[in-house]
């Protein structure tokens, strides 16, 4: 019984350490993407964080952007779409026509990247894909 509990604890510790490493890699990736895209779009994110979220890939208010920790499981091209998406929101009002024009202009092919992952159950996927499929 003790050995089984020890193996379970070792497995949980290993999973937690692996998750921490993935979050650390995600943090570095987002930092690089912000440094790349903020000057291109002429916007600045004052503060950003990574947190557990089950209903969105990212969200923001006037001063801060929160990125979902589950992005750590996604390919880098999709992470870039999400970062650019949030930055473009600094320039537009929601998912209006200007938003989609700016996304298309600055990140051609973003819809194809997004479509590969449209089955991921998030508010982001559902809201954007409804517009894309019109």
mmCIF file with all atom_site columns, C-alpha atoms in Angstrom, residues 11-131:
data_model
loop_
_atom_site.group_PDB
_atom_site.id
_atom_site.type_symbol
_atom_site.label_atom_id
_atom_site.label_alt_id
_atom_site.label_comp_id
_atom_site.label_asym_id
_atom_site.label_entity_id
_atom_site.label_seq_id
_atom_site.pdbx_PDB_ins_code
_atom_site.Cartn_x
_atom_site.Cartn_y
_atom_site.Cartn_z
_atom_site.occupancy
_atom_site.B_iso_or_equiv
_atom_site.pdbx_formal_charge
_atom_site.auth_seq_id
_atom_site.auth_comp_id
_atom_site.auth_asym_id
_atom_site.auth_atom_id
_atom_site.pdbx_PDB_model_num
ATOM 1   C CA . UNK A 1 11  ? 3.565   10.522 -10.681 1.00 0.00 ? 11  UNK A CA 1
ATOM 2   C CA . UNK A 1 12  ? 1.688   13.598 -9.429  1.00 0.00 ? 12  UNK A CA 1
ATOM 3   C CA . UNK A 1 13  ? 4.953   15.417 -8.685  1.00 0.00 ? 13  UNK A CA 1
ATOM 4   C CA . UNK A 1 14  ? 6.237   14.564 -12.163 1.00 0.00 ? 14  UNK A CA 1
ATOM 5   C CA . UNK A 1 15  ? 3.037   15.840 -13.776 1.00 0.00 ? 15  UNK A CA 1
ATOM 6   C CA . UNK A 1 16  ? 3.193   19.073 -11.769 1.00 0.00 ? 16  UNK A CA 1
ATOM 7   C CA . UNK A 1 17  ? 6.828   19.651 -12.727 1.00 0.00 ? 17  UNK A CA 1
ATOM 8   C CA . UNK A 1 18  ? 6.031   18.935 -16.367 1.00 0.00 ? 18  UNK A CA 1
ATOM 9   C CA . UNK A 1 19  ? 3.146   21.392 -16.258 1.00 0.00 ? 19  UNK A CA 1
ATOM 10  C CA . UNK A 1 20  ? 5.361   24.046 -14.687 1.00 0.00 ? 20  UNK A CA 1
ATOM 11  C CA . UNK A 1 21  ? 7.906   23.589 -17.477 1.00 0.00 ? 21  UNK A CA 1
ATOM 12  C CA . UNK A 1 22  ? 5.215   23.877 -20.161 1.00 0.00 ? 22  UNK A CA 1
ATOM 13  C CA . UNK A 1 23  ? 3.849   27.054 -18.534 1.00 0.00 ? 23  UNK A CA 1
ATOM 14  C CA . UNK A 1 24  ? 7.362   28.481 -18.369 1.00 0.00 ? 24  UNK A CA 1
ATOM 15  C CA . UNK A 1 25  ? 7.837   27.764 -22.077 1.00 0.00 ? 25  UNK A CA 1
ATOM 16  C CA . UNK A 1 26  ? 4.449   29.329 -22.833 1.00 0.00 ? 26  UNK A CA 1
ATOM 17  C CA . UNK A 1 27  ? 5.380   32.434 -20.839 1.00 0.00 ? 27  UNK A CA 1
ATOM 18  C CA . UNK A 1 28  ? 8.595   32.818 -22.866 1.00 0.00 ? 28  UNK A CA 1
ATOM 19  C CA . UNK A 1 29  ? 6.719   32.287 -26.145 1.00 0.00 ? 29  UNK A CA 1
ATOM 20  C CA . UNK A 1 30  ? 4.076   34.891 -25.293 1.00 0.00 ? 30  UNK A CA 1
ATOM 21  C CA . UNK A 1 31  ? 6.769   37.360 -24.220 1.00 0.00 ? 31  UNK A CA 1
ATOM 22  C CA . UNK A 1 32  ? 8.546   36.945 -27.591 1.00 0.00 ? 32  UNK A CA 1
ATOM 23  C CA . UNK A 1 33  ? 5.283   37.290 -29.511 1.00 0.00 ? 33  UNK A CA 1
ATOM 24  C CA . UNK A 1 34  ? 4.316   40.454 -27.645 1.00 0.00 ? 34  UNK A CA 1
ATOM 25  C CA . UNK A 1 35  ? 7.740   41.950 -28.383 1.00 0.00 ? 35  UNK A CA 1
ATOM 26  C CA . UNK A 1 36  ? 7.226   41.084 -32.067 1.00 0.00 ? 36  UNK A CA 1
ATOM 27  C CA . UNK A 1 37  ? 3.617   42.229 -32.477 1.00 0.00 ? 37  UNK A CA 1
ATOM 28  C CA . UNK A 1 38  ? 3.170   45.235 -30.178 1.00 0.00 ? 38  UNK A CA 1
ATOM 29  C CA . UNK A 1 39  ? 5.358   47.516 -32.350 1.00 0.00 ? 39  UNK A CA 1
ATOM 30  C CA . UNK A 1 40  ? 3.874   46.150 -35.577 1.00 0.00 ? 40  UNK A CA 1
ATOM 31  C CA . UNK A 1 41  ? 0.352   46.934 -34.418 1.00 0.00 ? 41  UNK A CA 1
ATOM 32  C CA . UNK A 1 42  ? 1.229   50.084 -32.496 1.00 0.00 ? 42  UNK A CA 1
ATOM 33  C CA . UNK A 1 43  ? -0.295  48.826 -29.235 1.00 0.00 ? 43  UNK A CA 1
ATOM 34  C CA . UNK A 1 44  ? 1.056   47.975 -25.807 1.00 0.00 ? 44  UNK A CA 1
ATOM 35  C CA . UNK A 1 45  ? -0.099  45.509 -23.187 1.00 0.00 ? 45  UNK A CA 1
ATOM 36  C CA . UNK A 1 46  ? 0.638   46.931 -19.776 1.00 0.00 ? 46  UNK A CA 1
ATOM 37  C CA . UNK A 1 47  ? 0.336   43.623 -17.903 1.00 0.00 ? 47  UNK A CA 1
ATOM 38  C CA . UNK A 1 48  ? -0.324  40.051 -18.915 1.00 0.00 ? 48  UNK A CA 1
ATOM 39  C CA . UNK A 1 49  ? -0.711  36.803 -17.008 1.00 0.00 ? 49  UNK A CA 1
ATOM 40  C CA . UNK A 1 50  ? -1.275  33.110 -17.530 1.00 0.00 ? 50  UNK A CA 1
ATOM 41  C CA . UNK A 1 51  ? -4.053  31.445 -15.604 1.00 0.00 ? 51  UNK A CA 1
ATOM 42  C CA . UNK A 1 52  ? -6.230  28.366 -15.664 1.00 0.00 ? 52  UNK A CA 1
ATOM 43  C CA . UNK A 1 53  ? -9.281  28.986 -17.807 1.00 0.00 ? 53  UNK A CA 1
ATOM 44  C CA . UNK A 1 54  ? -11.828 26.615 -19.239 1.00 0.00 ? 54  UNK A CA 1
ATOM 45  C CA . UNK A 1 55  ? -13.939 28.914 -21.410 1.00 0.00 ? 55  UNK A CA 1
ATOM 46  C CA . UNK A 1 56  ? -11.460 31.021 -23.401 1.00 0.00 ? 56  UNK A CA 1
ATOM 47  C CA . UNK A 1 57  ? -7.930  31.146 -24.803 1.00 0.00 ? 57  UNK A CA 1
ATOM 48  C CA . UNK A 1 58  ? -7.395  34.735 -23.713 1.00 0.00 ? 58  UNK A CA 1
ATOM 49  C CA . UNK A 1 59  ? -9.331  37.700 -22.401 1.00 0.00 ? 59  UNK A CA 1
ATOM 50  C CA . UNK A 1 60  ? -8.524  41.291 -21.558 1.00 0.00 ? 60  UNK A CA 1
ATOM 51  C CA . UNK A 1 61  ? -9.578  44.505 -19.919 1.00 0.00 ? 61  UNK A CA 1
ATOM 52  C CA . UNK A 1 62  ? -8.165  48.032 -20.309 1.00 0.00 ? 62  UNK A CA 1
ATOM 53  C CA . UNK A 1 63  ? -4.785  47.203 -18.787 1.00 0.00 ? 63  UNK A CA 1
ATOM 54  C CA . UNK A 1 64  ? -4.305  43.463 -18.628 1.00 0.00 ? 64  UNK A CA 1
ATOM 55  C CA . UNK A 1 65  ? -4.490  40.338 -20.780 1.00 0.00 ? 65  UNK A CA 1
ATOM 56  C CA . UNK A 1 66  ? -4.957  36.845 -19.354 1.00 0.00 ? 66  UNK A CA 1
ATOM 57  C CA . UNK A 1 67  ? -3.854  33.879 -21.431 1.00 0.00 ? 67  UNK A CA 1
ATOM 58  C CA . UNK A 1 68  ? -5.200  30.394 -20.724 1.00 0.00 ? 68  UNK A CA 1
ATOM 59  C CA . UNK A 1 69  ? -2.658  27.953 -19.338 1.00 0.00 ? 69  UNK A CA 1
ATOM 60  C CA . UNK A 1 70  ? -4.029  25.338 -21.762 1.00 0.00 ? 70  UNK A CA 1
ATOM 61  C CA . UNK A 1 71  ? -2.329  27.264 -24.564 1.00 0.00 ? 71  UNK A CA 1
ATOM 62  C CA . UNK A 1 72  ? 0.793   25.445 -23.372 1.00 0.00 ? 72  UNK A CA 1
ATOM 63  C CA . UNK A 1 73  ? -0.654  22.351 -25.072 1.00 0.00 ? 73  UNK A CA 1
ATOM 64  C CA . UNK A 1 74  ? -1.237  24.102 -28.398 1.00 0.00 ? 74  UNK A CA 1
ATOM 65  C CA . UNK A 1 75  ? 1.111   24.569 -31.387 1.00 0.00 ? 75  UNK A CA 1
ATOM 66  C CA . UNK A 1 76  ? 3.080   27.805 -31.626 1.00 0.00 ? 76  UNK A CA 1
ATOM 67  C CA . UNK A 1 77  ? 1.243   29.059 -34.730 1.00 0.00 ? 77  UNK A CA 1
ATOM 68  C CA . UNK A 1 78  ? -2.043  28.872 -32.833 1.00 0.00 ? 78  UNK A CA 1
ATOM 69  C CA . UNK A 1 79  ? -0.537  30.702 -29.855 1.00 0.00 ? 79  UNK A CA 1
ATOM 70  C CA . UNK A 1 80  ? 0.535   33.467 -32.237 1.00 0.00 ? 80  UNK A CA 1
ATOM 71  C CA . UNK A 1 81  ? -3.022  33.761 -33.573 1.00 0.00 ? 81  UNK A CA 1
ATOM 72  C CA . UNK A 1 82  ? -4.299  34.168 -30.009 1.00 0.00 ? 82  UNK A CA 1
ATOM 73  C CA . UNK A 1 83  ? -1.702  36.807 -29.103 1.00 0.00 ? 83  UNK A CA 1
ATOM 74  C CA . UNK A 1 84  ? -2.370  38.817 -32.266 1.00 0.00 ? 84  UNK A CA 1
ATOM 75  C CA . UNK A 1 85  ? -6.116  38.417 -31.701 1.00 0.00 ? 85  UNK A CA 1
ATOM 76  C CA . UNK A 1 86  ? -5.848  40.043 -28.265 1.00 0.00 ? 86  UNK A CA 1
ATOM 77  C CA . UNK A 1 87  ? -3.609  42.835 -29.527 1.00 0.00 ? 87  UNK A CA 1
ATOM 78  C CA . UNK A 1 88  ? -5.958  43.610 -32.412 1.00 0.00 ? 88  UNK A CA 1
ATOM 79  C CA . UNK A 1 89  ? -8.749  43.976 -29.858 1.00 0.00 ? 89  UNK A CA 1
ATOM 80  C CA . UNK A 1 90  ? -6.827  47.036 -28.607 1.00 0.00 ? 90  UNK A CA 1
ATOM 81  C CA . UNK A 1 91  ? -7.616  48.626 -31.975 1.00 0.00 ? 91  UNK A CA 1
ATOM 82  C CA . UNK A 1 92  ? -11.221 47.568 -32.542 1.00 0.00 ? 92  UNK A CA 1
ATOM 83  C CA . UNK A 1 93  ? -14.539 47.121 -30.831 1.00 0.00 ? 93  UNK A CA 1
ATOM 84  C CA . UNK A 1 94  ? -15.132 43.390 -30.481 1.00 0.00 ? 94  UNK A CA 1
ATOM 85  C CA . UNK A 1 95  ? -15.315 41.101 -33.492 1.00 0.00 ? 95  UNK A CA 1
ATOM 86  C CA . UNK A 1 96  ? -16.430 43.830 -35.860 1.00 0.00 ? 96  UNK A CA 1
ATOM 87  C CA . UNK A 1 97  ? -15.479 43.966 -39.571 1.00 0.00 ? 97  UNK A CA 1
ATOM 88  C CA . UNK A 1 98  ? -12.419 46.090 -38.771 1.00 0.00 ? 98  UNK A CA 1
ATOM 89  C CA . UNK A 1 99  ? -11.159 43.369 -36.422 1.00 0.00 ? 99  UNK A CA 1
ATOM 90  C CA . UNK A 1 100 ? -11.273 40.751 -39.185 1.00 0.00 ? 100 UNK A CA 1
ATOM 91  C CA . UNK A 1 101 ? -9.718  43.132 -41.712 1.00 0.00 ? 101 UNK A CA 1
ATOM 92  C CA . UNK A 1 102 ? -6.793  43.834 -39.365 1.00 0.00 ? 102 UNK A CA 1
ATOM 93  C CA . UNK A 1 103 ? -6.326  40.150 -38.575 1.00 0.00 ? 103 UNK A CA 1
ATOM 94  C CA . UNK A 1 104 ? -6.310  39.302 -42.297 1.00 0.00 ? 104 UNK A CA 1
ATOM 95  C CA . UNK A 1 105 ? -3.901  42.134 -43.104 1.00 0.00 ? 105 UNK A CA 1
ATOM 96  C CA . UNK A 1 106 ? -1.390  41.443 -40.342 1.00 0.00 ? 106 UNK A CA 1
ATOM 97  C CA . UNK A 1 107 ? -1.643  37.671 -40.063 1.00 0.00 ? 107 UNK A CA 1
ATOM 98  C CA . UNK A 1 108 ? -2.782  36.228 -43.408 1.00 0.00 ? 108 UNK A CA 1
ATOM 99  C CA . UNK A 1 109 ? -3.861  32.642 -43.032 1.00 0.00 ? 109 UNK A CA 1
ATOM 100 C CA . UNK A 1 110 ? -4.894  33.032 -39.404 1.00 0.00 ? 110 UNK A CA 1
ATOM 101 C CA . UNK A 1 111 ? -8.323  31.598 -40.216 1.00 0.00 ? 111 UNK A CA 1
ATOM 102 C CA . UNK A 1 112 ? -6.764  28.379 -41.565 1.00 0.00 ? 112 UNK A CA 1
ATOM 103 C CA . UNK A 1 113 ? -4.670  28.027 -38.417 1.00 0.00 ? 113 UNK A CA 1
ATOM 104 C CA . UNK A 1 114 ? -7.722  28.645 -36.286 1.00 0.00 ? 114 UNK A CA 1
ATOM 105 C CA . UNK A 1 115 ? -9.893  26.253 -38.287 1.00 0.00 ? 115 UNK A CA 1
ATOM 106 C CA . UNK A 1 116 ? -7.499  23.385 -37.507 1.00 0.00 ? 116 UNK A CA 1
ATOM 107 C CA . UNK A 1 117 ? -8.437  23.790 -33.855 1.00 0.00 ? 117 UNK A CA 1
ATOM 108 C CA . UNK A 1 118 ? -12.076 24.856 -34.134 1.00 0.00 ? 118 UNK A CA 1
ATOM 109 C CA . UNK A 1 119 ? -13.217 21.736 -32.327 1.00 0.00 ? 119 UNK A CA 1
ATOM 110 C CA . UNK A 1 120 ? -11.506 22.869 -29.130 1.00 0.00 ? 120 UNK A CA 1
ATOM 111 C CA . UNK A 1 121 ? -14.465 23.849 -26.921 1.00 0.00 ? 121 UNK A CA 1
ATOM 112 C CA . UNK A 1 122 ? -13.881 27.480 -25.995 1.00 0.00 ? 122 UNK A CA 1
ATOM 113 C CA . UNK A 1 123 ? -15.859 30.669 -26.245 1.00 0.00 ? 123 UNK A CA 1
ATOM 114 C CA . UNK A 1 124 ? -13.100 32.045 -28.458 1.00 0.00 ? 124 UNK A CA 1
ATOM 115 C CA . UNK A 1 125 ? -13.438 29.212 -30.952 1.00 0.00 ? 125 UNK A CA 1
ATOM 116 C CA . UNK A 1 126 ? -17.207 29.382 -30.984 1.00 0.00 ? 126 UNK A CA 1
ATOM 117 C CA . UNK A 1 127 ? -17.440 33.179 -31.343 1.00 0.00 ? 127 UNK A CA 1
ATOM 118 C CA . UNK A 1 128 ? -14.804 33.529 -34.040 1.00 0.00 ? 128 UNK A CA 1
ATOM 119 C CA . UNK A 1 129 ? -15.835 30.515 -36.078 1.00 0.00 ? 129 UNK A CA 1
ATOM 120 C CA . UNK A 1 130 ? -19.451 31.710 -36.214 1.00 0.00 ? 130 UNK A CA 1
ATOM 121 C CA . UNK A 1 131 ? -18.201 34.869 -37.923 1.00 0.00 ? 131 UNK A CA 1
#
